[in-house]
Short mmCIF file of C-alpha atoms in Angstrom, two decimals:
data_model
loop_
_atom_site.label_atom_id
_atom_site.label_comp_id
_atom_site.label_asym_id
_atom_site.label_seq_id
_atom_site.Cartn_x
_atom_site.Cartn_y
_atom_site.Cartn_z
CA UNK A 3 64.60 130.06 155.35
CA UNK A 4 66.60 129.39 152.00
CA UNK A 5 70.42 128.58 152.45
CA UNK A 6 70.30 128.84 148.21
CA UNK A 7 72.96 131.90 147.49
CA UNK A 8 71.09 134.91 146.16
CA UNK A 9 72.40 136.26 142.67
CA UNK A 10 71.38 140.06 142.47
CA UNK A 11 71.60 142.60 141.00
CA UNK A 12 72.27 140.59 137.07
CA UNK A 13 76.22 139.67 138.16
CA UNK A 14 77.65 136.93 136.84
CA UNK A 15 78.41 133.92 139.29
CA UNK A 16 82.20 133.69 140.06
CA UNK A 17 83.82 130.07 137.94
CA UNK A 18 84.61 128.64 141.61
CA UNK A 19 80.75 128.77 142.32
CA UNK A 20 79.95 127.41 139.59
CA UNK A 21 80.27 123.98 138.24
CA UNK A 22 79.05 122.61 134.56
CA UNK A 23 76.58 119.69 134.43
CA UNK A 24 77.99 116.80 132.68
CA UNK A 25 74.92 116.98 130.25
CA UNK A 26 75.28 120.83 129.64
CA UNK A 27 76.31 122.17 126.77
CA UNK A 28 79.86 123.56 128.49
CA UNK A 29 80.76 119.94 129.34
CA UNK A 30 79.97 118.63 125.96
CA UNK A 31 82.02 121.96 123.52
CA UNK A 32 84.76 121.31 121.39
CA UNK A 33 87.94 120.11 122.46
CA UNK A 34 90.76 122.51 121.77
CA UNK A 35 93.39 122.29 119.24
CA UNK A 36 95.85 120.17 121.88
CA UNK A 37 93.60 117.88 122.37
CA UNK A 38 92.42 117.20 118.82
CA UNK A 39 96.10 116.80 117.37
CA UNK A 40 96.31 114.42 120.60
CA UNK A 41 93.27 112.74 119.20
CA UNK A 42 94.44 112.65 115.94
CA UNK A 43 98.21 111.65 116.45
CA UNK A 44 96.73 108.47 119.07
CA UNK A 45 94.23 107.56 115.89
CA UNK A 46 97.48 107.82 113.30
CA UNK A 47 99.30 105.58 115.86
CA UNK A 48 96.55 102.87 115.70
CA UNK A 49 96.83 103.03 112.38
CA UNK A 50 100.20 102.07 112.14
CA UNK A 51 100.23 99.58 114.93
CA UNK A 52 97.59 97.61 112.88
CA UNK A 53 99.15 98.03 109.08
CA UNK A 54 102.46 96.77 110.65
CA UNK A 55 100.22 93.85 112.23
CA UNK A 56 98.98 93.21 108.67
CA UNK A 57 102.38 93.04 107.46
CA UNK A 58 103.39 90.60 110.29
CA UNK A 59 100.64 88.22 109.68
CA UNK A 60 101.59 88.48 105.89
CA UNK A 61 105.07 87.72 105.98
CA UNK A 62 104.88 84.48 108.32
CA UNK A 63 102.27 82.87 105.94
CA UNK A 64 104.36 84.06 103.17
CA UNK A 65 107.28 82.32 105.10
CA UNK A 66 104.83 79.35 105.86
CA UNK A 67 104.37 79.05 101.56
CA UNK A 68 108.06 79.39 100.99
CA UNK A 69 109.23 76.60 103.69
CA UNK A 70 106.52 74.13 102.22
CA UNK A 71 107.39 75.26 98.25
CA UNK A 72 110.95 75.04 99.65
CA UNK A 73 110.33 71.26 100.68
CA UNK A 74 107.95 70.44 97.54
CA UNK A 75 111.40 71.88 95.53
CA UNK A 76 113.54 69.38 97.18
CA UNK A 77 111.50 66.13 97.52
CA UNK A 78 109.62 66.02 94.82
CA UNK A 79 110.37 63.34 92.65
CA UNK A 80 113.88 61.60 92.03
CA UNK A 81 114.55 60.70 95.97
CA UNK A 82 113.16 57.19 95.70
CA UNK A 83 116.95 55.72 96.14
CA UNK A 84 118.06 57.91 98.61
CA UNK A 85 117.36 57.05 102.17
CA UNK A 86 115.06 59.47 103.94
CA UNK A 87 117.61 59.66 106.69
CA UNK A 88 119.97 60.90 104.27
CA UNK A 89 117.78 63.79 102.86
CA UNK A 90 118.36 66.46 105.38
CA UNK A 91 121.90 65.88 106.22
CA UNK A 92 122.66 65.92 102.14
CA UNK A 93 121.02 69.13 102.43
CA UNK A 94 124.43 70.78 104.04
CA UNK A 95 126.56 68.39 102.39
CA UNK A 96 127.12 65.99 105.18
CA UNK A 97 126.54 63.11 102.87
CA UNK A 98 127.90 61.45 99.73
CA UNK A 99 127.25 59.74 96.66
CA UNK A 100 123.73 59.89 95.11
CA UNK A 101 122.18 61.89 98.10
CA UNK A 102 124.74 64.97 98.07
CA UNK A 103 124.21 64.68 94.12
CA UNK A 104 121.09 64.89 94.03
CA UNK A 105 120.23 67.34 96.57
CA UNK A 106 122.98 69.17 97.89
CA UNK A 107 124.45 69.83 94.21
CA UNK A 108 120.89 69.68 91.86
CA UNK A 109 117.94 70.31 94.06
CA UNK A 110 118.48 72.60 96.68
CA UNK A 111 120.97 75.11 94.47
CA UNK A 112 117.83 75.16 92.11
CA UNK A 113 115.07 75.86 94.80
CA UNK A 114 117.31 78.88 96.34
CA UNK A 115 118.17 80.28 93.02
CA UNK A 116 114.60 80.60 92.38
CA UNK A 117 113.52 81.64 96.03
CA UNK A 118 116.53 84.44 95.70
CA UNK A 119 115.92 85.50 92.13
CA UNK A 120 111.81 86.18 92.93
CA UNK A 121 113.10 88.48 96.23
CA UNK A 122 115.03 90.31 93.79
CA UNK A 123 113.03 90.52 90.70
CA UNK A 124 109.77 91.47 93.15
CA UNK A 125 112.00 94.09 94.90
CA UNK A 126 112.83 95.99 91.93
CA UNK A 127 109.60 95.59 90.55
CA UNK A 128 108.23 97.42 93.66
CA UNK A 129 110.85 99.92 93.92
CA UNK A 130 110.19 100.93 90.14
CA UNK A 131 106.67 101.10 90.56
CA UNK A 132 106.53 102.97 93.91
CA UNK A 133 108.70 105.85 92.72
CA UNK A 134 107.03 106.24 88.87
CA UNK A 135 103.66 105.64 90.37
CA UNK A 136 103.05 103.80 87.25
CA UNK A 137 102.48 100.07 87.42
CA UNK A 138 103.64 99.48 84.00
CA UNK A 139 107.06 100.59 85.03
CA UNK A 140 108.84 97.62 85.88
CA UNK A 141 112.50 96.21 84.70
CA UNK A 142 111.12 93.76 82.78
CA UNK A 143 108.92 96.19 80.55
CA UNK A 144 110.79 99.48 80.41
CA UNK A 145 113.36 97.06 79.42
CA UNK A 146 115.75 97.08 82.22
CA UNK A 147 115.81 93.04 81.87
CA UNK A 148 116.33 93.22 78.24
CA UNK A 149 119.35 95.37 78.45
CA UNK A 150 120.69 92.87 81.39
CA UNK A 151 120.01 90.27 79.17
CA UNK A 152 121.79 91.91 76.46
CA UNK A 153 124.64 92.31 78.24
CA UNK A 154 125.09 88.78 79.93
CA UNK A 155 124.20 87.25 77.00
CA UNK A 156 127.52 88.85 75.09
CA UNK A 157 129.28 87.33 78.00
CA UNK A 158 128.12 84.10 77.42
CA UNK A 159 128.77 84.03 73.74
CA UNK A 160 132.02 86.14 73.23
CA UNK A 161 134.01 85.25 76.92
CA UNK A 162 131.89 82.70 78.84
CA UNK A 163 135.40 81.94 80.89
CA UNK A 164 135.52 85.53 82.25
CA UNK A 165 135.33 85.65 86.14
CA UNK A 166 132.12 87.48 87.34
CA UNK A 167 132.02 88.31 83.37
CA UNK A 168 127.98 87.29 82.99
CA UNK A 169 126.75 89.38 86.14
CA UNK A 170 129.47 92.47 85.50
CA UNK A 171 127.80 92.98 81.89
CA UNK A 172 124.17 92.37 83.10
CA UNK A 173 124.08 95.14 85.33
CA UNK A 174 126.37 97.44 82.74
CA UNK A 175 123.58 96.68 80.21
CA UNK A 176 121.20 97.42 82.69
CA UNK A 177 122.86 100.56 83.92
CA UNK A 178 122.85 101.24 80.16
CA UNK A 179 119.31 101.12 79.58
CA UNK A 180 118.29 102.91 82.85
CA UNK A 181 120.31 105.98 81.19
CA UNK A 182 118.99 105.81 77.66
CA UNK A 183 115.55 105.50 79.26
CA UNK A 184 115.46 108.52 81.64
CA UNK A 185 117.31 110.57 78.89
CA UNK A 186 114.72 109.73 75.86
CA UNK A 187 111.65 109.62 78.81
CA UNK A 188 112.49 113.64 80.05
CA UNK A 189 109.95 116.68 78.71
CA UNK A 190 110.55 119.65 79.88
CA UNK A 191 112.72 119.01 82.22
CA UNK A 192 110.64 116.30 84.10
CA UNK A 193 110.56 112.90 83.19
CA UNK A 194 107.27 111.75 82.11
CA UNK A 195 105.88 108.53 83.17
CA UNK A 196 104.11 107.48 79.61
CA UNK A 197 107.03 108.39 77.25
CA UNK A 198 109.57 106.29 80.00
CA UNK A 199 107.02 102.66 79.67
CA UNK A 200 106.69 103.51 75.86
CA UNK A 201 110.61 104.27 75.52
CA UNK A 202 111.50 101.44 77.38
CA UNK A 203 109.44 99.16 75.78
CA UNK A 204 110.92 100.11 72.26
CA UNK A 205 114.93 100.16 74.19
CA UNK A 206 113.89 96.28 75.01
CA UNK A 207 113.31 95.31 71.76
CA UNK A 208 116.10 97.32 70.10
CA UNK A 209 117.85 95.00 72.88
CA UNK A 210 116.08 91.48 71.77
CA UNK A 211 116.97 92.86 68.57
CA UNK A 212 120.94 92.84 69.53
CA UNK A 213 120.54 89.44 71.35
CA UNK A 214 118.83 87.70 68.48
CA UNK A 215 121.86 89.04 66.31
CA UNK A 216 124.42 87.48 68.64
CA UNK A 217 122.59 84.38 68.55
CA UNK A 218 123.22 84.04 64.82
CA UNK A 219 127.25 83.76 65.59
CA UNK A 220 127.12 81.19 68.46
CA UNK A 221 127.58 77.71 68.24
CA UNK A 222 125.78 75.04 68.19
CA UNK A 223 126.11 74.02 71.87
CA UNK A 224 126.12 77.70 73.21
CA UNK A 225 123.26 78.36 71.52
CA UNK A 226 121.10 75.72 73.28
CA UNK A 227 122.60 76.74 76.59
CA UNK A 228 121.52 80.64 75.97
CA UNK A 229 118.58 80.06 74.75
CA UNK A 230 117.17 78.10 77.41
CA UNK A 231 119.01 80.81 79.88
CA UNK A 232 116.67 83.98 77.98
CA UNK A 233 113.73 81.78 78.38
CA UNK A 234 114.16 82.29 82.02
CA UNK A 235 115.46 78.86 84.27
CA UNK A 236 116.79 77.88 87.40
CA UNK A 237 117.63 75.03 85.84
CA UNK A 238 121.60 73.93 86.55
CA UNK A 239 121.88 76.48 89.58
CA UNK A 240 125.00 76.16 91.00
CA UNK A 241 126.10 77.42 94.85
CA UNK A 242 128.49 80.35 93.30
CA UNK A 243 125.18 81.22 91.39
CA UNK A 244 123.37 81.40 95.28
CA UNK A 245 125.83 83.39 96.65
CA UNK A 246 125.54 85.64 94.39
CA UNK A 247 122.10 86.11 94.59
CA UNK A 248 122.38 86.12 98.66
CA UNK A 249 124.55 89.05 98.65
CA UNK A 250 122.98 91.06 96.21
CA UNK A 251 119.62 90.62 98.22
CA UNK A 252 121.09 91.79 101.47
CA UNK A 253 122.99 94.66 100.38
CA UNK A 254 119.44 95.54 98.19
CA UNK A 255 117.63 95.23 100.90
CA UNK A 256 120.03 97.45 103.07
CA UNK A 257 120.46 100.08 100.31
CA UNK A 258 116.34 99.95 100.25
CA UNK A 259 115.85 100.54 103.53
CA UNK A 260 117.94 103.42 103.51
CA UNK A 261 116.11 104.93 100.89
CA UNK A 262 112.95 104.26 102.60
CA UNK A 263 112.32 108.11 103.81
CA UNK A 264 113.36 109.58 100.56
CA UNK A 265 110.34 107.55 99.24
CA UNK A 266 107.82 108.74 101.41
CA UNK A 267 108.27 112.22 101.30
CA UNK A 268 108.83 111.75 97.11
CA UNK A 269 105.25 109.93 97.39
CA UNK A 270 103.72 113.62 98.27
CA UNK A 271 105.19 115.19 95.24
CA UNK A 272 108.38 116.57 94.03
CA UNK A 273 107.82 119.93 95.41
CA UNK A 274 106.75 118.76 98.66
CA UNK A 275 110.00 116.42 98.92
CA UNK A 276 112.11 118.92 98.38
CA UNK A 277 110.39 121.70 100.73
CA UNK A 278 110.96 118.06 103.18
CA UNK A 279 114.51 118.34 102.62
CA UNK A 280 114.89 115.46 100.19
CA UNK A 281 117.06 115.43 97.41
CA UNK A 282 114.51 114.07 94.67
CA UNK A 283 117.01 113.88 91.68
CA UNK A 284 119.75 111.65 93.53
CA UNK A 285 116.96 109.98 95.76
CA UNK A 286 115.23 109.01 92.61
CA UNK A 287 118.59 108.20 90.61
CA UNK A 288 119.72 105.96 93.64
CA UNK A 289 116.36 104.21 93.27
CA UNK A 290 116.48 103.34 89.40
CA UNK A 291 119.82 102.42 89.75
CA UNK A 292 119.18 100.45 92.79
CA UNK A 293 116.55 98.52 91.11
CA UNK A 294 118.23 97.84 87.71
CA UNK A 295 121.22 96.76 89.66
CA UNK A 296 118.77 94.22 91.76
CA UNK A 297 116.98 93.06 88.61
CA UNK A 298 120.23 92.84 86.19
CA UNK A 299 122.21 90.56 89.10
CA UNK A 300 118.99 87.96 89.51
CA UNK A 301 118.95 87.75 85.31
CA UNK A 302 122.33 87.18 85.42
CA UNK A 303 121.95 84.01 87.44
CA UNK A 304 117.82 83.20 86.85
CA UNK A 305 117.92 84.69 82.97
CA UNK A 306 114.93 87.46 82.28
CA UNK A 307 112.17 85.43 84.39
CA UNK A 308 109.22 87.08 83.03
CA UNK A 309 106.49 89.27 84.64
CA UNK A 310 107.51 88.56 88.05
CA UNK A 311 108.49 92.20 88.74
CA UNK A 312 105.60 93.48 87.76
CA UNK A 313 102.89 91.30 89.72
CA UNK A 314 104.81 91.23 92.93
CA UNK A 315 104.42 94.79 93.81
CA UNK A 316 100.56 95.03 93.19
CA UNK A 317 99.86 91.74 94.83
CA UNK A 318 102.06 92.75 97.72
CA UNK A 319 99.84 96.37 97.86
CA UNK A 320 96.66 94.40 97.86
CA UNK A 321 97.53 92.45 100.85
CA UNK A 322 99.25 95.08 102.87
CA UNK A 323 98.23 97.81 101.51
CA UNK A 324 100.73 100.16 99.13
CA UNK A 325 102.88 102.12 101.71
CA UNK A 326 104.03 98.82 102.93
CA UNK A 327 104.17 97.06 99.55
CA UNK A 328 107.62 97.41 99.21
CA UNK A 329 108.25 96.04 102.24
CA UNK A 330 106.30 92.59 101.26
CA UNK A 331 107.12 92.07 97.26
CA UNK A 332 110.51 90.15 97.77
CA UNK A 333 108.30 87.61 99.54
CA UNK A 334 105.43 87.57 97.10
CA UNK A 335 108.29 87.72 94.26
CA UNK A 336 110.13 84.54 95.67
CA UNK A 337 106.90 82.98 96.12
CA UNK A 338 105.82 83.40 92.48
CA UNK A 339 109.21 82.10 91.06
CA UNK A 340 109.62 79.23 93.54
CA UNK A 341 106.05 78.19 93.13
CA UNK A 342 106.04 78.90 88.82
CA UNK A 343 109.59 76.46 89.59
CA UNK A 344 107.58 73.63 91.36
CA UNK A 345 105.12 74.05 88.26
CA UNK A 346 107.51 73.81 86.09
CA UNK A 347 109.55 70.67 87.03
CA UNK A 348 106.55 68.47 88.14
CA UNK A 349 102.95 69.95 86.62
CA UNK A 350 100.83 67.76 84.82
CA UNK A 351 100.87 68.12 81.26
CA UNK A 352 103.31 71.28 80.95
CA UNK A 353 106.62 70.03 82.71
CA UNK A 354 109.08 70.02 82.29
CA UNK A 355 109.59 73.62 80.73
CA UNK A 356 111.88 76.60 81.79
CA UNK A 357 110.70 78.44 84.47
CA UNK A 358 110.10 81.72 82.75
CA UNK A 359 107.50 79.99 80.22
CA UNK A 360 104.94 79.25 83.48
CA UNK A 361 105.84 83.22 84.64
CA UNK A 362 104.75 84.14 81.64
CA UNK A 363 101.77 81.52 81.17
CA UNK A 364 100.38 83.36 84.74
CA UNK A 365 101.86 87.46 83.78
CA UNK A 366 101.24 87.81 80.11
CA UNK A 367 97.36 88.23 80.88
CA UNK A 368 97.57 90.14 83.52
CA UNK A 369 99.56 92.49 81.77
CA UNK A 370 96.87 92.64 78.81
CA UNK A 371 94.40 93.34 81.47
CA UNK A 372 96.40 96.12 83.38
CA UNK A 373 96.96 97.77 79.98
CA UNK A 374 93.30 97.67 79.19
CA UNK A 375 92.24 98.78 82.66
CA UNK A 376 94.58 101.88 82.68
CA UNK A 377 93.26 102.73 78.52
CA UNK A 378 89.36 102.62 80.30
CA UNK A 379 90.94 105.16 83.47
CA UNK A 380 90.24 102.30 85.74
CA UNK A 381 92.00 102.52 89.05
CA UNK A 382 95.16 100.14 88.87
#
């Protein structure tokens, strides 16, 4: 006799009597909404675990560049009657004579200028670029530089003994421009991205315009001094200059990184910030500022470098990707200045030239191309 339990009668088996197959169509459903925002949330986490990998791997070979563009900086050429036991000691002024000359007060002021001045012109060029979403909108074209430049220049010229004179009026003509921009740039009651790169690019030469005058009453000695400085050079860095440029990179950075959630939720959308809880119109005032401030105290050491602040940010986006771009362009930024720096001082058949002129040389094309791949609606 069968031990099989009888169903009769068309009733339904009790859910203890019954379990599913693993190949039945109960053991294979949908999973519920727990589990899929599980599922999802675990997938979002990967995600981030390997972008911040990325970023890791990025910033020690960036790291790797800068130590051996640091060293290139320092050794190359000039050292031949300094002992090579003397090299690294000069380096923190434990030495005397030609070595602490030559490298504590020429070489290595020059190579950290430039390393300092690229982390600040790249982090401004990311900042502006991340919050207009327009990668035209850097210092040095909506003519946050040229106002800087304006301002430090007048310095120079008019009261070149002031204390903390040059890098007081570079970011007050910096400041300036940011307001005369975002005034001029607003339509209907929103500040439109083409009218603020257009603006700004007509604000910067109304600025040139101003310098150019004030180059008419200097001297014959300031002259050459200034206009070697608006080229863009590290050239004649001095420690005070360094410090300078130390301190306004770490409190930049800070300032940045407490501005970092305002960001993301203002990448969504206005609307969506705010419904967030963000306060877009001081998050994104804090921002400009923060950036013109960055940019106008590296030209007030470096001069207007050129064209660094606007390829840092897209270079740092291809390798990292563009949430985390901002996170990488100091690097690429230092690496493009120290590198253009190396170029500059020992390249064959261009050096020695300012700095700014092999910036230029490399971001004057690019820019030509950007322009003409935004006029065709190609992706930027």
């Amino acid at each position: 006799m069968s031990t099989d339990p009888v169903i009769t009668g068309g009733s339904a088996p009790s859910p203890a009597a019954v379990q599913a197959d693993p190949g039945s169509a109960a053991a294979v459903r949908p999973a519920g909404p727990t589990a899929t925002a599980a599922a999802t949330a675990a997938l979002l986490a990967a995600a981030r675990r390997g972008a911040n990998r990325r970023l890791g791997t990025a910033w020690s070979l960036l790291v790797l560049v800068l130590l051996a563009l640091l060293v290139a900086s320092v050794l190359l050429g000039g050292l031949r009657n300094i002992p090579a036991g003397d090299v690294l000691p000069a380096a923190f002024g434990m030495r005397t004579g030609l070595a602490d000359y030559v490298v504590h007060r020429i070489r290595l002021p020059r190579a950290l200028a430039a390393l300092l001045g690229g982390a600040l012109f790249g982090l401004a060029g990311a900042l502006y670029q991340r919050l207009v979403r327009n990668p035209l909108a850097t210092p040095d074209v909506v003519g946050v530089s040229a106002g800087a430049g304006a301002g430090a220049v007048t310095v120079l010229l008019l009261a070149p003994a002031l204390p903390y004179g040059v890098e007081a009026a570079a970011v007050a003509g910096a400041f300036v421009m940011v307001a005369a921009v975002l005034a001029l740039s607003r339509q209907g009651g929103t500040v439109d991205t083409y009218r603020l790169v257009v603006i700004g690019i007509g604000l910067a030469a109304v600025a040139s315009a101003y310098t150019n005058y004030l180059f008419t009453m200097a001297g014959q000695q300031g002259l050459a001094q200034v206009m070697r400085w608006m080229v863009g050079s590290v050239s004649g860095a001095t420690w005070e200059g360094v410090t300078t440029l130390a301190v306004a990179l770490a409190v930049c950075g800070i300032c940045t990184a407490a501005l970092q959630r305002p960001l993301t939720s203002m990448a969504l959308g206005d609307e969506l910030a705010s419904g967030l809880g963000t306060r877009v119109g001081a998050a994104r005032t804090a921002a400009l500022l923060l950036g013109a401030g960055a940019a106008a105290l590296a030209t007030s050491v470096t001069g207007p470098i050129a064209f660094v602040s606007l390829v840092s940010g897209p270079v740092a986006a291809r390798l990292v990707g563009t949430e985390r771009a901002l996170a990488l362009a100091p690097a690429v930024g230092a690496a493009v200045v120290l590198g253009a720096d190396v170029l500059a001082q020992h390249g064959p058949l261009i050096s020695p030239v300012p700095t700014g002129a092999v910036t230029a040389l490399i971001g004057a094309p690019y820019f030509v191309l950007l322009i003409l791949r935004r006029g065709q609606g190609a992706p930027s």
